[in-house]
Rosetta silent file (secondary structure, phi, psi, omega in degrees, C-alpha in Angstrom):
SEQUENCE: MKSLILSMLLLLSLNAGMNNNNEEELKEKIKAMSVEKFARTLANKTASAVPIKIDAITTVTKVVALENSVSYFKSIDLNHEMMKGKWENKSEYFKTVMFDQDSKIVCRVDFLNHMIVNKGLVLKYYYTDTEHRPLFSYTVNKQDCLELEN
SCORE:     score description
SCORE:     0.000 S_00000001
   1 L     0.000  -36.325  179.597   20.454   -7.112   59.209 S_00000001
   2 H   -63.157  -39.168  177.800   22.146   -5.420   62.155 S_00000001
   3 H   -64.870  -32.900  175.679   22.743   -8.804   63.786 S_00000001
   4 H   -62.052  -44.936 -179.999   24.311   -9.950   60.504 S_00000001
   5 H   -64.592  -42.440  179.121   26.755   -7.035   60.634 S_00000001
   6 H   -66.069  -35.743  176.524   27.602   -7.701   64.274 S_00000001
   7 H   -68.350  -31.970  176.100   28.197  -11.366   63.513 S_00000001
   8 H   -65.652  -35.797  176.361   30.509  -10.261   60.700 S_00000001
   9 H   -59.888  -44.036  178.187   32.441   -8.233   63.270 S_00000001
  10 H   -64.207  -44.818  179.456   32.932  -11.391   65.314 S_00000001
  11 H   -63.926  -39.054  177.155   33.950  -13.389   62.244 S_00000001
  12 H   -63.510  -32.564  178.752   36.362  -10.648   61.205 S_00000001
  13 H   -63.505  -37.862  177.164   37.907  -10.831   64.664 S_00000001
  14 H   -66.065  -41.126  179.334   38.745  -14.459   64.053 S_00000001
  15 H   -67.492  -30.938 -177.807   40.236  -13.563   60.681 S_00000001
  16 L   -80.518   -1.697  176.987   42.252  -10.724   62.217 S_00000001
  17 L    76.750   27.512 -179.725   43.966  -13.169   64.575 S_00000001
  18 L   -78.575  135.673  176.516   42.565  -11.720   67.774 S_00000001
  19 L   -99.818  -14.291  179.349   42.990  -13.873   70.861 S_00000001
  20 L  -122.733  179.628 -176.031   40.859  -11.716   73.146 S_00000001
  21 L  -103.059   34.169 -179.710   37.544   -9.953   72.841 S_00000001
  22 L   -74.779   96.930 -174.289   38.868   -6.414   72.854 S_00000001
  23 H   -63.144  -38.641 -179.252   36.295   -4.843   70.540 S_00000001
  24 H   -65.803  -42.254  177.854   38.040   -1.472   70.270 S_00000001
  25 H   -62.549  -40.785  177.986   41.331   -3.063   69.248 S_00000001
  26 H   -62.385  -46.152  179.285   39.462   -5.131   66.681 S_00000001
  27 H   -58.452  -40.217  179.332   37.704   -2.060   65.272 S_00000001
  28 H   -66.873  -38.963  176.869   41.070   -0.325   64.876 S_00000001
  29 H   -63.998  -40.540  178.765   42.553   -3.345   63.076 S_00000001
  30 H   -64.690  -44.895 -179.486   39.565   -3.407   60.751 S_00000001
  31 H   -62.575  -28.113 -179.402   39.843    0.325   60.081 S_00000001
  32 H   -79.776  -13.971  179.115   43.529   -0.140   59.224 S_00000001
  33 L   -64.583  152.354  170.106   42.729   -2.744   56.521 S_00000001
  34 L   -68.078  152.245 -178.861   42.805   -1.740   52.900 S_00000001
  35 H   -62.381  -35.565 -179.736   39.315   -1.264   51.519 S_00000001
  36 H   -66.264  -44.104  178.636   39.879   -4.086   49.032 S_00000001
  37 H   -65.414  -41.711  178.822   40.907   -6.567   51.760 S_00000001
  38 H   -60.867  -46.259 -179.471   38.009   -5.474   53.942 S_00000001
  39 H   -60.111  -45.818  179.109   35.527   -5.893   51.063 S_00000001
  40 H   -61.923  -45.262 -178.068   36.852   -9.385   50.271 S_00000001
  41 H   -64.394  -47.429  179.417   36.811  -10.440   53.927 S_00000001
  42 H   -60.549  -46.365 -179.251   33.316   -9.094   54.568 S_00000001
  43 H   -64.498  -44.439 -178.789   31.945  -10.672   51.384 S_00000001
  44 H   -63.841  -44.208 -179.364   33.613  -14.039   52.015 S_00000001
  45 H   -67.155  -39.868  179.022   32.444  -14.266   55.625 S_00000001
  46 H   -69.833  -43.433 -179.164   28.913  -13.221   54.729 S_00000001
  47 H   -60.254  -30.944 -179.771   28.766  -15.494   51.676 S_00000001
  48 L   -67.800  -13.702 -178.539   29.698  -18.478   53.823 S_00000001
  49 L  -105.297   -3.434 -177.842   26.403  -18.014   55.693 S_00000001
  50 L   -72.852  149.653    0.907   23.997  -17.619   52.737 S_00000001
  51 L   -75.201  143.978 -179.596   21.137  -18.011   52.378 S_00000001
  52 E  -117.567  115.416  179.448   20.471  -15.572   55.206 S_00000001
  53 E   -79.356  114.788 -178.808   16.829  -14.968   56.074 S_00000001
  54 L   -83.317  -45.712  178.151   16.510  -11.268   56.974 S_00000001
  55 L  -154.445 -167.229 -175.610   12.780  -11.234   57.668 S_00000001
  56 L   -60.758  -26.350 -175.153    9.598  -13.007   56.565 S_00000001
  57 L  -119.454   -9.234 -172.071    9.972  -11.873   52.938 S_00000001
  58 E  -118.781  133.510  179.188   13.661  -11.018   52.407 S_00000001
  59 E  -135.369  132.905  171.312   16.630  -13.371   51.980 S_00000001
  60 E   -79.525  123.489 -175.852   20.280  -12.640   51.170 S_00000001
  61 E  -107.867  -19.644 -176.291   21.112  -15.109   48.398 S_00000001
  62 E  -162.727  146.253  176.026   24.605  -14.086   47.312 S_00000001
  63 E  -138.931  131.185 -176.158   27.425  -11.742   48.346 S_00000001
  64 E  -137.992  140.556  174.610   30.343  -10.757   46.117 S_00000001
  65 E  -108.111  142.879  173.602   33.308   -8.387   46.481 S_00000001
  66 E  -146.803  114.642 -177.902   34.945   -6.564   43.602 S_00000001
  67 L    54.007 -114.955 -175.998   37.698   -4.052   44.298 S_00000001
  68 L   -98.348   21.600 -176.875   36.266   -1.517   46.782 S_00000001
  69 E  -130.485  154.452  172.136   32.680   -2.777   46.723 S_00000001
  70 E  -124.304  126.656  179.324   30.529   -5.486   48.233 S_00000001
  71 E  -106.331  126.402  177.453   27.402   -6.523   46.341 S_00000001
  72 E  -106.773  126.541  176.501   24.479   -8.030   48.230 S_00000001
  73 E  -106.617  121.322 -176.195   21.905   -9.959   46.246 S_00000001
  74 E  -125.097  144.547  175.078   18.578  -10.229   48.040 S_00000001
  75 E  -112.685  145.274  176.635   15.308  -11.835   47.067 S_00000001
  76 E  -116.230  128.285  179.375   11.863  -10.674   48.102 S_00000001
  77 L   -82.570   95.741 -178.995    9.027  -13.186   48.228 S_00000001
  78 L   -72.573  -12.316  178.888    6.282  -11.295   46.405 S_00000001
  79 L   -90.782   -5.364  178.945    3.934  -14.258   46.925 S_00000001
  80 L   -64.236  147.245 -178.312    4.121  -14.000   50.698 S_00000001
  81 H   -52.889  -37.068 -179.949    0.833  -13.062   52.361 S_00000001
  82 H   -63.437  -25.034 -173.739    2.358   -9.760   53.553 S_00000001
  83 H  -101.144  -10.775 -175.329    3.077   -8.746   49.950 S_00000001
  84 L   -55.238  121.810  177.115   -0.101   -9.810   48.164 S_00000001
  85 L    76.291    1.174 -176.276   -1.404   -6.905   46.119 S_00000001
  86 L   -99.230  -34.401 -173.518    1.167   -4.459   47.482 S_00000001
  87 H   -62.556  -45.286 -174.771    4.145   -4.699   45.123 S_00000001
  88 H   -57.814  -38.673 -175.766    2.352   -3.508   41.995 S_00000001
  89 H   -94.723  -15.914 -172.673    1.201   -0.243   43.578 S_00000001
  90 H  -130.668   29.211 -176.643    4.074    0.464   45.941 S_00000001
  91 H   -62.166  -39.713  177.672    7.296   -0.707   44.278 S_00000001
  92 H   -66.590  -35.975  176.827    8.939    2.740   44.586 S_00000001
  93 H   -61.731  -45.806  179.915    7.885    2.891   48.223 S_00000001
  94 H   -62.453  -41.483  178.583    9.573   -0.465   48.914 S_00000001
  95 H   -60.565  -44.719  179.988   12.767    0.682   47.202 S_00000001
  96 H   -63.196  -44.131 -179.799   12.803    3.840   49.342 S_00000001
  97 H   -64.667  -44.424 -178.388   12.143    1.910   52.552 S_00000001
  98 H   -66.163  -41.795  176.861   14.805   -0.703   51.818 S_00000001
  99 H   -60.790  -44.920 -179.940   17.405    1.940   50.922 S_00000001
 100 H   -59.578  -46.594  179.728   16.581    3.831   54.105 S_00000001
 101 H   -64.092  -50.417 -177.419   16.937    0.704   56.245 S_00000001
 102 H   -62.732  -44.480 -177.736   20.134   -0.551   54.600 S_00000001
 103 H   -67.315  -41.088  178.803   21.870    2.823   54.593 S_00000001
 104 H   -64.060  -40.917 -179.639   21.002    3.590   58.222 S_00000001
 105 H   -62.357  -52.405 -174.045   22.215    0.183   59.372 S_00000001
 106 H   -74.864  -34.720 -178.226   25.601    0.319   57.642 S_00000001
 107 H   -73.875  -18.634 -179.405   26.267    4.027   58.109 S_00000001
 108 L   -96.488   -4.152  173.892   25.655    3.805   61.862 S_00000001
 109 L   -89.361  118.597 -170.871   28.075    0.921   62.443 S_00000001
 110 H   -47.187  -56.010 -175.347   31.350    2.632   63.343 S_00000001
 111 H   -69.590  -32.551  176.109   33.810    0.515   61.371 S_00000001
 112 H   -69.607  -42.292  176.831   31.538    0.290   58.305 S_00000001
 113 H   -57.957  -44.438  178.848   30.976    4.039   58.354 S_00000001
 114 H   -59.671  -45.731 -178.712   34.744    4.523   58.521 S_00000001
 115 H   -65.683  -36.034 -179.921   35.324    2.195   55.560 S_00000001
 116 H   -73.992  -52.270 -173.714   32.607    3.906   53.514 S_00000001
 117 H   -74.538  -42.833 -173.341   33.394    7.541   54.350 S_00000001
 118 H   -95.433  -24.013 -175.515   37.181    7.417   54.694 S_00000001
 119 H  -118.620   -3.433  174.281   38.215    4.566   52.420 S_00000001
 120 L    83.290   21.339  174.664   35.580    4.582   49.692 S_00000001
 121 L   -63.855  137.144  177.229   33.810    1.291   50.351 S_00000001
 122 E  -122.023  128.979  176.373   30.633    1.055   48.282 S_00000001
 123 E  -104.788  127.346 -177.964   27.836   -1.325   49.196 S_00000001
 124 E  -113.828  136.486 -178.642   25.614   -2.403   46.322 S_00000001
 125 E  -123.252  127.129  179.261   22.207   -3.977   46.804 S_00000001
 126 E  -122.536  120.333 -178.868   20.378   -5.936   44.111 S_00000001
 127 E  -107.888  134.313  175.239   16.827   -7.079   44.786 S_00000001
 128 E  -130.019  170.128  169.716   15.029   -9.767   42.802 S_00000001
 129 E   -86.280 -178.628 -176.965   11.881  -11.765   43.297 S_00000001
 130 L   -70.238  -11.294  175.362   12.127  -15.452   44.155 S_00000001
 131 L   -95.895   10.346  177.565   12.148  -16.245   40.420 S_00000001
 132 L    70.028   20.737  174.929   15.300  -14.089   40.040 S_00000001
 133 L   -82.876  131.260 -179.016   13.517  -11.320   38.124 S_00000001
 134 E   -61.895  137.413  176.426   15.111   -7.925   38.901 S_00000001
 135 E  -109.390  -54.992  178.076   13.050   -5.606   41.090 S_00000001
 136 E  -167.489  168.216  177.082   15.393   -2.706   41.965 S_00000001
 137 E  -151.878  162.079  176.298   18.925   -1.880   43.016 S_00000001
 138 E  -165.073  169.741  176.082   20.872    0.908   44.693 S_00000001
 139 E  -122.129  155.596  170.219   24.206    1.686   46.287 S_00000001
 140 E  -118.292  121.790 -175.959   25.197    3.059   49.673 S_00000001
 141 L  -135.457 -170.686 -176.294   28.299    5.222   49.471 S_00000001
 142 H   -52.887  -48.360 -177.250   30.138    8.060   51.169 S_00000001
 143 H   -59.227  -39.626 -179.974   27.555   10.709   50.258 S_00000001
 144 H   -63.446  -43.489 -179.865   24.720    8.651   51.737 S_00000001
 145 H   -68.925  -38.522  178.488   26.513    8.258   55.076 S_00000001
 146 H   -64.190  -37.844  177.869   27.472   11.939   55.177 S_00000001
 147 H   -64.578  -34.941  178.470   23.842   12.926   54.592 S_00000001
 148 H   -70.115  -25.839  179.839   22.757   10.758   57.532 S_00000001
 149 H   -72.261  -24.925 -177.131   25.241   12.540   59.803 S_00000001
 150 L   -85.190    0.000    0.000   23.542   15.897   59.177 S_00000001
């Protein structure tokens, strides 16, 4: 997922009209964007790459922006050998682990942290199985990133 975010940074640089690879200048341009424009740009660039295989069992299937939020739709292959017999007994554990991973990744990326904490970007995650049955969902928002800083 971290490589996905870094690739989005590169794609955003193309969208921002940068001719050089000055990462700091790019980060400042991104931080200066309105949260709505940033959400649309991030969602559009990510959506153009779906499906995105995150790991052996997780795939990003859809990404949508609405106002100040970006919604990520991910599927988990519950039939994968790694998951056999585990989902039924540990579904809350998986939700906790996935929230922990997603929030740490986005809150520790400088420009995403800035957009979440200072501009109110909200990232929404919706998990389904491969048959599109809902499993769980959560959001990562300002409070989550502030808690990670402490």
